[in-house]
Tab-separated table of C-alpha atoms in Angstrom:
chain	number	residue	atom	x	y	z
A	288	GLU	CA	-0.047	-0.041	0.079
A	289	SER	CA	2.911	2.204	0.764
A	290	ARG	CA	4.444	1.751	-2.257
A	291	LYS	CA	1.104	2.565	-4.373
A	292	LYS	CA	0.959	5.698	-2.773
A	293	ASN	CA	4.755	6.792	-2.742
A	294	TRP	CA	5.501	5.267	-6.148
A	295	TRP	CA	8.000	8.021	-6.711
A	296	LEU	CA	10.274	6.717	-3.844
A	297	PHE	CA	13.023	4.146	-4.535
A	298	GLY	CA	11.761	2.053	-1.783
A	299	GLU	CA	10.263	2.195	2.082
A	300	THR	CA	12.195	3.442	4.960
A	301	ASN	CA	12.269	1.030	7.997
A	302	PRO	CA	11.165	2.677	11.254
A	303	LYS	CA	11.414	-0.220	13.384
A	304	LEU	CA	15.137	-0.371	12.583
A	305	ARG	CA	15.840	3.283	12.895
A	306	ARG	CA	14.070	3.154	16.156
A	307	GLN	CA	16.498	0.280	17.429
A	308	LEU	CA	19.429	2.156	16.017
A	309	GLY	CA	18.445	5.383	17.631
A	310	GLY	CA	20.841	6.632	20.355
A	311	LEU	CA	23.378	3.962	19.834
A	312	PRO	CA	26.926	5.058	18.564
A	313	ARG	CA	27.565	1.888	16.376
A	314	TYR	CA	25.858	-1.428	15.391
A	315	ILE	CA	26.907	-4.704	14.164
A	316	ALA	CA	26.468	-5.758	10.616
A	317	THR	CA	27.309	-8.537	8.203
A	318	VAL	CA	26.809	-9.043	4.379
A	319	GLU	CA	24.041	-11.077	3.887
A	320	THR	CA	25.616	-13.308	0.911
A	321	ALA	CA	29.352	-13.496	1.172
A	322	LYS	CA	32.147	-15.987	1.045
A	323	HIS	CA	33.373	-15.310	4.625
A	324	ARG	CA	30.571	-14.724	7.544
A	325	LEU	CA	32.427	-11.540	9.161
A	326	PHE	CA	30.750	-9.222	11.485
A	327	GLN	CA	31.780	-5.620	12.115
A	328	PHE	CA	30.678	-2.473	13.848
A	329	LEU	CA	29.431	0.089	11.748
A	330	ASP	CA	29.408	3.812	12.780
A	331	ALA	CA	25.533	4.747	13.720
A	332	THR	CA	25.957	7.452	10.734
A	333	ILE	CA	26.045	4.804	8.065
A	334	LEU	CA	22.586	3.633	6.984
A	335	PRO	CA	22.425	0.031	5.838
A	336	ASP	CA	20.966	-1.036	2.778
A	337	ASN	CA	18.778	-4.124	2.177
A	338	MET	CA	21.882	-6.591	1.416
A	339	LEU	CA	23.236	-5.999	5.091
A	340	VAL	CA	21.874	-7.784	8.171
A	341	ALA	CA	21.892	-4.869	10.779
A	342	ILE	CA	21.926	-5.808	14.590
A	343	ALA	CA	21.136	-3.101	16.943
A	344	SER	CA	23.876	-3.577	19.391
A	345	ALA	CA	26.761	-1.532	20.314
A	346	ASP	CA	28.275	-4.275	22.893
A	347	ALA	CA	31.367	-5.989	21.671
A	348	LEU	CA	30.042	-9.030	23.460
A	349	HIS	CA	27.650	-9.797	20.620
A	350	LEU	CA	30.144	-8.896	18.157
A	351	GLY	CA	32.591	-11.413	19.417
A	352	ILE	CA	30.114	-14.214	19.494
A	353	LEU	CA	28.960	-13.521	16.276
A	354	SER	CA	32.486	-13.335	14.979
A	355	SER	CA	33.212	-16.736	16.357
A	356	GLN	CA	33.640	-20.241	14.547
A	357	VAL	CA	31.027	-21.223	16.905
A	358	HIS	CA	28.491	-18.882	15.320
A	359	SER	CA	29.827	-19.257	11.779
A	360	LEU	CA	29.389	-23.060	12.038
A	361	TRP	CA	25.722	-22.606	13.020
A	362	ALA	CA	25.053	-20.065	10.659
A	363	LEU	CA	26.392	-22.415	7.714
A	364	ALA	CA	24.161	-25.051	8.618
A	365	ALA	CA	21.258	-22.994	9.665
A	366	GLY	CA	21.508	-20.429	6.665
A	367	GLY	CA	21.338	-21.007	3.001
A	368	THR	CA	23.277	-20.380	0.040
A	369	LEU	CA	23.093	-18.239	-3.124
A	370	GLU	CA	24.965	-20.177	-5.998
A	371	ASP	CA	27.910	-21.069	-3.925
A	372	ARG	CA	28.048	-18.506	-1.304
A	373	PRO	CA	26.852	-18.672	2.131
A	374	ARG	CA	23.863	-16.716	3.198
A	375	TYR	CA	22.792	-15.175	6.117
A	376	ASN	CA	19.231	-15.488	7.233
A	377	LYS	CA	18.621	-13.437	9.900
A	378	THR	CA	15.171	-15.435	11.140
A	379	ARG	CA	17.371	-18.829	10.852
A	380	CYS	CA	20.821	-17.719	11.608
A	381	PHE	CA	20.548	-14.731	14.030
A	382	GLU	CA	16.804	-15.030	15.780
A	383	THR	CA	17.364	-18.766	16.711
A	384	TYR	CA	20.560	-18.588	17.718
A	385	PRO	CA	21.361	-19.681	21.686
A	386	PHE	CA	23.565	-16.880	22.701
A	387	PRO	CA	25.723	-18.044	26.040
A	388	ASP	CA	24.553	-16.893	29.345
A	389	ALA	CA	25.288	-17.674	33.066
A	390	ASP	CA	23.616	-21.275	32.762
A	391	SER	CA	26.257	-21.996	30.159
A	392	GLY	CA	29.388	-20.901	31.568
A	393	LEU	CA	29.209	-17.014	30.644
A	394	THR	CA	30.924	-15.157	33.503
A	395	ALA	CA	31.603	-11.394	33.949
A	396	SER	CA	35.465	-12.033	33.197
A	397	ILE	CA	34.832	-14.429	30.169
A	398	ALA	CA	32.267	-11.603	28.841
A	399	GLU	CA	34.790	-8.811	29.219
A	400	ARG	CA	37.766	-10.963	27.568
A	401	ILE	CA	35.528	-11.631	24.503
A	402	ARG	CA	34.438	-8.031	24.536
A	403	THR	CA	38.093	-6.919	24.330
A	404	LEU	CA	39.047	-9.336	21.662
A	405	ALA	CA	36.061	-8.544	19.590
A	406	ASP	CA	36.931	-4.719	19.629
A	407	GLN	CA	40.704	-5.814	19.090
A	408	ILE	CA	39.733	-7.737	15.720
A	409	ASP	CA	37.555	-5.039	14.557
A	410	GLY	CA	40.030	-2.352	15.136
A	411	HIS	CA	42.856	-4.214	13.740
A	412	ARG	CA	40.891	-4.989	10.401
A	413	LYS	CA	40.057	-1.222	9.994
A	414	ALA	CA	43.567	-0.105	10.777
A	415	GLN	CA	44.842	-2.577	8.042
A	416	GLN	CA	42.130	-1.378	5.401
A	417	VAL	CA	43.082	2.227	6.154
A	418	ALA	CA	46.916	1.534	5.857
A	419	HIS	CA	46.979	-0.711	2.643
A	420	ALA	CA	44.099	-0.923	-0.023
A	421	ASP	CA	44.762	-4.717	-1.081
A	422	ALA	CA	43.860	-5.667	2.679
A	423	THR	CA	40.193	-5.729	2.056
A	424	LEU	CA	38.356	-8.026	4.049
A	425	THR	CA	37.650	-10.752	1.252
A	426	ALA	CA	41.432	-10.687	0.361
A	427	THR	CA	42.699	-10.955	4.012
A	428	TYR	CA	40.162	-13.735	5.090
A	429	ASN	CA	41.427	-15.711	1.962
A	430	VAL	CA	44.609	-15.743	3.383
A	431	PHE	CA	43.219	-16.023	6.762
A	432	GLU	CA	41.519	-19.314	5.587
A	433	LYS	CA	44.630	-20.720	4.044
A	434	LEU	CA	46.550	-20.411	6.940
A	435	ARG	CA	43.952	-21.796	9.132
A	436	ALA	CA	44.030	-25.015	6.607
A	437	GLY	CA	47.794	-24.942	6.774
A	438	GLU	CA	48.108	-24.432	2.799
A	439	THR	CA	51.064	-22.386	1.153
A	440	LEU	CA	50.555	-18.858	0.378
A	441	ASN	CA	51.563	-17.880	-3.200
A	442	ALA	CA	53.141	-14.214	-3.613
A	443	LYS	CA	49.992	-12.187	-3.706
A	444	ASP	CA	48.838	-13.964	-0.252
A	445	LYS	CA	52.221	-13.146	1.136
A	446	VAL	CA	51.633	-9.277	0.289
A	447	VAL	CA	48.226	-9.533	1.814
A	448	HIS	CA	49.665	-11.609	4.742
A	449	GLU	CA	51.985	-8.594	5.716
A	450	HIS	CA	49.750	-6.088	4.770
A	451	GLY	CA	46.853	-7.281	6.816
A	452	LEU	CA	49.095	-8.524	9.577
A	453	VAL	CA	46.847	-11.865	9.035
A	454	GLY	CA	48.885	-13.817	11.234
A	455	VAL	CA	47.893	-11.201	14.199
A	456	LEU	CA	44.265	-11.451	13.232
A	457	LYS	CA	44.364	-15.221	13.308
A	458	SER	CA	45.868	-15.018	16.859
A	459	LEU	CA	43.103	-12.908	17.895
A	460	HIS	CA	40.458	-14.911	16.305
A	461	ASP	CA	41.949	-18.005	17.816
A	462	GLU	CA	42.021	-16.608	21.355
A	463	LEU	CA	38.247	-15.417	20.513
A	464	ASP	CA	37.136	-18.793	19.926
A	465	ALA	CA	38.805	-20.268	23.031
A	466	ALA	CA	36.871	-17.687	24.982
A	467	VAL	CA	33.467	-18.121	23.374
A	468	LEU	CA	34.096	-21.912	23.695
A	469	GLN	CA	34.380	-21.204	27.733
A	470	ALA	CA	31.506	-19.118	27.718
A	471	TYR	CA	29.148	-21.976	26.367
A	472	GLY	CA	31.157	-24.434	29.057
A	473	TRP	CA	32.898	-26.332	26.158
A	474	ALA	CA	36.562	-25.289	27.310
A	475	ASP	CA	37.572	-28.948	26.309
A	476	LEU	CA	36.637	-28.687	22.588
A	477	THR	CA	38.731	-27.237	19.844
A	478	LEU	CA	37.324	-25.827	16.597
A	479	PRO	CA	36.354	-26.919	14.306
A	480	ALA	CA	38.075	-30.475	14.760
A	481	ASP	CA	35.321	-31.266	17.657
A	482	VAL	CA	32.550	-29.917	15.847
A	483	ASP	CA	30.304	-31.719	13.348
A	484	ALA	CA	29.359	-29.098	10.996
Protein backbone atom coordinates (compact mmCIF):
# COMPACT_ATOMS: atom_id res chain seq x y z
CA GLU A 1 0.00 0.00 0.00
CA SER A 2 2.82 2.38 0.89
CA ARG A 3 4.52 1.84 -2.47
CA LYS A 4 1.27 2.55 -4.32
CA LYS A 5 0.90 5.89 -2.56
CA ASN A 6 4.60 6.78 -2.76
CA TRP A 7 5.40 5.29 -6.16
CA TRP A 8 8.03 7.96 -6.80
CA LEU A 9 10.24 6.81 -3.89
CA PHE A 10 12.96 4.24 -4.53
CA GLY A 11 11.85 2.04 -1.63
CA GLU A 12 10.47 2.17 1.87
CA THR A 13 12.05 3.42 5.04
CA ASN A 14 12.53 1.01 7.89
CA PRO A 15 11.19 2.85 10.95
CA LYS A 16 11.56 -0.18 13.23
CA LEU A 17 15.28 -0.49 12.47
CA ARG A 18 15.78 3.26 12.79
CA ARG A 19 14.14 3.18 16.25
CA GLN A 20 16.33 0.25 17.31
CA LEU A 21 19.51 1.98 16.10
CA GLY A 22 18.46 5.33 17.62
CA GLY A 23 20.87 6.45 20.31
CA LEU A 24 23.48 3.80 19.51
CA PRO A 25 26.96 5.08 18.57
CA ARG A 26 27.53 1.94 16.46
CA TYR A 27 25.84 -1.28 15.44
CA ILE A 28 26.85 -4.70 14.17
CA ALA A 29 26.46 -5.63 10.50
CA THR A 30 27.21 -8.49 8.15
CA VAL A 31 26.70 -8.86 4.43
CA GLU A 32 23.73 -11.10 3.66
CA THR A 33 25.54 -13.20 1.03
CA ALA A 34 29.31 -13.60 1.30
CA LYS A 35 32.12 -16.12 1.04
CA HIS A 36 33.27 -15.37 4.59
CA ARG A 37 30.86 -14.74 7.47
CA LEU A 38 32.24 -11.53 8.95
CA PHE A 39 30.65 -9.17 11.43
CA GLN A 40 31.86 -5.67 12.12
CA PHE A 41 30.83 -2.48 13.84
CA LEU A 42 29.47 0.28 11.64
CA ASP A 43 29.15 3.86 12.81
CA ALA A 44 25.55 4.88 13.52
CA THR A 45 25.79 7.54 10.82
CA ILE A 46 25.97 4.76 8.20
CA LEU A 47 22.53 3.65 7.10
CA PRO A 48 22.42 -0.03 6.08
CA ASP A 49 20.93 -1.05 2.76
CA ASN A 50 18.85 -4.14 2.09
CA MET A 51 21.89 -6.40 1.55
CA LEU A 52 23.23 -5.85 5.06
CA VAL A 53 21.94 -7.64 8.11
CA ALA A 54 21.99 -4.98 10.83
CA ILE A 55 22.01 -5.96 14.49
CA ALA A 56 21.04 -3.20 16.90
CA SER A 57 23.78 -3.69 19.47
CA ALA A 58 26.82 -1.62 20.32
CA ASP A 59 28.07 -4.31 22.73
CA ALA A 60 31.33 -5.92 21.65
CA LEU A 61 30.24 -9.07 23.52
CA HIS A 62 27.65 -9.66 20.79
CA LEU A 63 30.19 -8.86 18.07
CA GLY A 64 32.62 -11.36 19.58
CA ILE A 65 30.13 -14.19 19.87
CA LEU A 66 28.88 -13.59 16.32
CA SER A 67 32.48 -13.46 15.05
CA SER A 68 33.37 -16.83 16.56
CA GLN A 69 33.69 -20.11 14.71
CA VAL A 70 30.86 -21.42 16.89
CA HIS A 71 28.44 -18.96 15.32
CA SER A 72 29.97 -19.33 11.85
CA LEU A 73 29.36 -23.08 11.95
CA TRP A 74 25.80 -22.48 13.18
CA ALA A 75 25.16 -19.97 10.38
CA LEU A 76 26.52 -22.35 7.73
CA ALA A 77 24.26 -25.14 8.99
CA ALA A 78 21.14 -22.99 9.51
CA GLY A 79 21.47 -20.58 6.59
CA GLY A 80 21.13 -21.08 2.89
CA THR A 81 23.25 -20.43 -0.16
CA LEU A 82 23.15 -18.24 -3.23
CA GLU A 83 25.05 -20.08 -5.94
CA ASP A 84 28.14 -21.22 -4.00
CA ARG A 85 28.14 -18.47 -1.36
CA PRO A 86 26.67 -18.82 2.12
CA ARG A 87 23.63 -16.66 2.82
CA TYR A 88 22.93 -15.30 6.30
CA ASN A 89 19.21 -15.50 6.91
CA LYS A 90 18.51 -13.41 10.01
CA THR A 91 15.42 -15.38 11.05
CA ARG A 92 17.24 -18.73 10.85
CA CYS A 93 20.84 -17.77 11.65
CA PHE A 94 20.45 -14.95 14.18
CA GLU A 95 17.02 -15.03 15.79
CA THR A 96 17.26 -18.73 16.68
CA TYR A 97 20.91 -18.62 17.77
CA PRO A 98 21.41 -19.63 21.42
CA PHE A 99 23.74 -16.99 22.86
CA PRO A 100 25.71 -18.12 25.92
CA ASP A 101 24.54 -17.00 29.35
CA ALA A 102 25.36 -17.60 33.02
CA ASP A 103 23.79 -21.08 32.82
CA SER A 104 26.14 -22.13 30.02
CA GLY A 105 29.30 -20.76 31.63
CA LEU A 106 29.39 -17.07 30.66
CA THR A 107 30.95 -15.16 33.53
CA ALA A 108 31.67 -11.43 33.82
CA SER A 109 35.38 -12.04 33.22
CA ILE A 110 34.79 -14.20 30.13
CA ALA A 111 32.32 -11.63 28.78
CA GLU A 112 34.90 -8.87 29.24
CA ARG A 113 37.57 -10.99 27.52
CA ILE A 114 35.25 -11.56 24.54
CA ARG A 115 34.47 -7.81 24.38
CA THR A 116 38.16 -6.91 24.43
CA LEU A 117 39.07 -9.40 21.71
CA ALA A 118 36.12 -8.40 19.50
CA ASP A 119 37.09 -4.73 19.70
CA GLN A 120 40.71 -5.64 18.94
CA ILE A 121 39.70 -7.70 15.88
CA ASP A 122 37.38 -4.98 14.58
CA GLY A 123 39.97 -2.25 15.14
CA HIS A 124 42.80 -4.31 13.65
CA ARG A 125 40.93 -5.02 10.41
CA LYS A 126 39.84 -1.40 10.00
CA ALA A 127 43.36 -0.07 10.65
CA GLN A 128 44.91 -2.44 8.11
CA GLN A 129 42.29 -1.54 5.50
CA VAL A 130 43.07 2.15 5.94
CA ALA A 131 46.81 1.53 5.74
CA HIS A 132 46.71 -0.86 2.76
CA ALA A 133 44.08 -0.83 0.01
CA ASP A 134 44.81 -4.46 -0.87
CA ALA A 135 43.98 -5.63 2.66
CA THR A 136 40.28 -5.93 1.88
CA LEU A 137 38.20 -8.16 4.12
CA THR A 138 37.79 -10.76 1.39
CA ALA A 139 41.50 -10.85 0.53
CA THR A 140 42.49 -10.89 4.20
CA TYR A 141 40.14 -13.74 5.06
CA ASN A 142 41.12 -15.72 1.97
CA VAL A 143 44.68 -15.71 3.36
CA PHE A 144 43.35 -16.26 6.90
CA GLU A 145 41.53 -19.43 5.78
CA LYS A 146 44.66 -20.67 3.99
CA LEU A 147 46.64 -20.21 7.21
CA ARG A 148 43.98 -22.05 9.18
CA ALA A 149 44.05 -24.92 6.68
CA GLY A 150 47.87 -25.04 6.64
CA GLU A 151 48.02 -24.24 2.93
CA THR A 152 51.02 -22.64 1.24
CA LEU A 153 50.70 -18.94 0.49
CA ASN A 154 51.50 -17.69 -3.01
CA ALA A 155 53.28 -14.36 -3.69
CA LYS A 156 50.03 -12.35 -3.74
CA ASP A 157 48.87 -14.03 -0.52
CA LYS A 158 52.15 -13.14 1.16
CA VAL A 159 51.64 -9.44 0.37
CA VAL A 160 48.11 -9.54 1.80
CA HIS A 161 49.45 -11.49 4.80
CA GLU A 162 51.96 -8.72 5.44
CA HIS A 163 49.63 -5.77 4.74
CA GLY A 164 46.72 -7.26 6.67
CA LEU A 165 48.90 -8.56 9.49
CA VAL A 166 46.92 -11.77 9.06
CA GLY A 167 49.02 -13.69 11.59
CA VAL A 168 47.99 -11.21 14.28
CA LEU A 169 44.37 -11.45 13.15
CA LYS A 170 44.50 -15.25 13.32
CA SER A 171 45.91 -15.14 16.84
CA LEU A 172 43.13 -12.79 17.94
CA HIS A 173 40.48 -15.05 16.38
CA ASP A 174 42.02 -18.13 18.03
CA GLU A 175 41.84 -16.39 21.42
CA LEU A 176 38.27 -15.28 20.72
CA ASP A 177 37.19 -18.80 19.77
CA ALA A 178 38.71 -20.19 22.98
CA ALA A 179 36.89 -17.55 25.07
CA VAL A 180 33.55 -18.20 23.33
CA LEU A 181 33.93 -21.95 23.83
CA GLN A 182 34.51 -21.21 27.52
CA ALA A 183 31.34 -19.09 27.59
CA TYR A 184 29.38 -22.12 26.44
CA GLY A 185 31.09 -24.44 28.92
CA TRP A 186 32.96 -26.17 26.09
CA ALA A 187 36.54 -25.32 27.06
CA ASP A 188 37.52 -28.95 26.38
CA LEU A 189 36.66 -28.64 22.65
CA THR A 190 38.78 -27.36 19.79
CA LEU A 191 37.37 -25.89 16.61
CA PRO A 192 36.59 -27.11 14.07
CA ALA A 193 37.95 -30.59 14.83
CA ASP A 194 35.51 -31.43 17.65
CA VAL A 195 32.45 -29.93 15.94
CA ASP A 196 30.37 -31.74 13.37
CA ALA A 197 29.27 -29.05 10.91
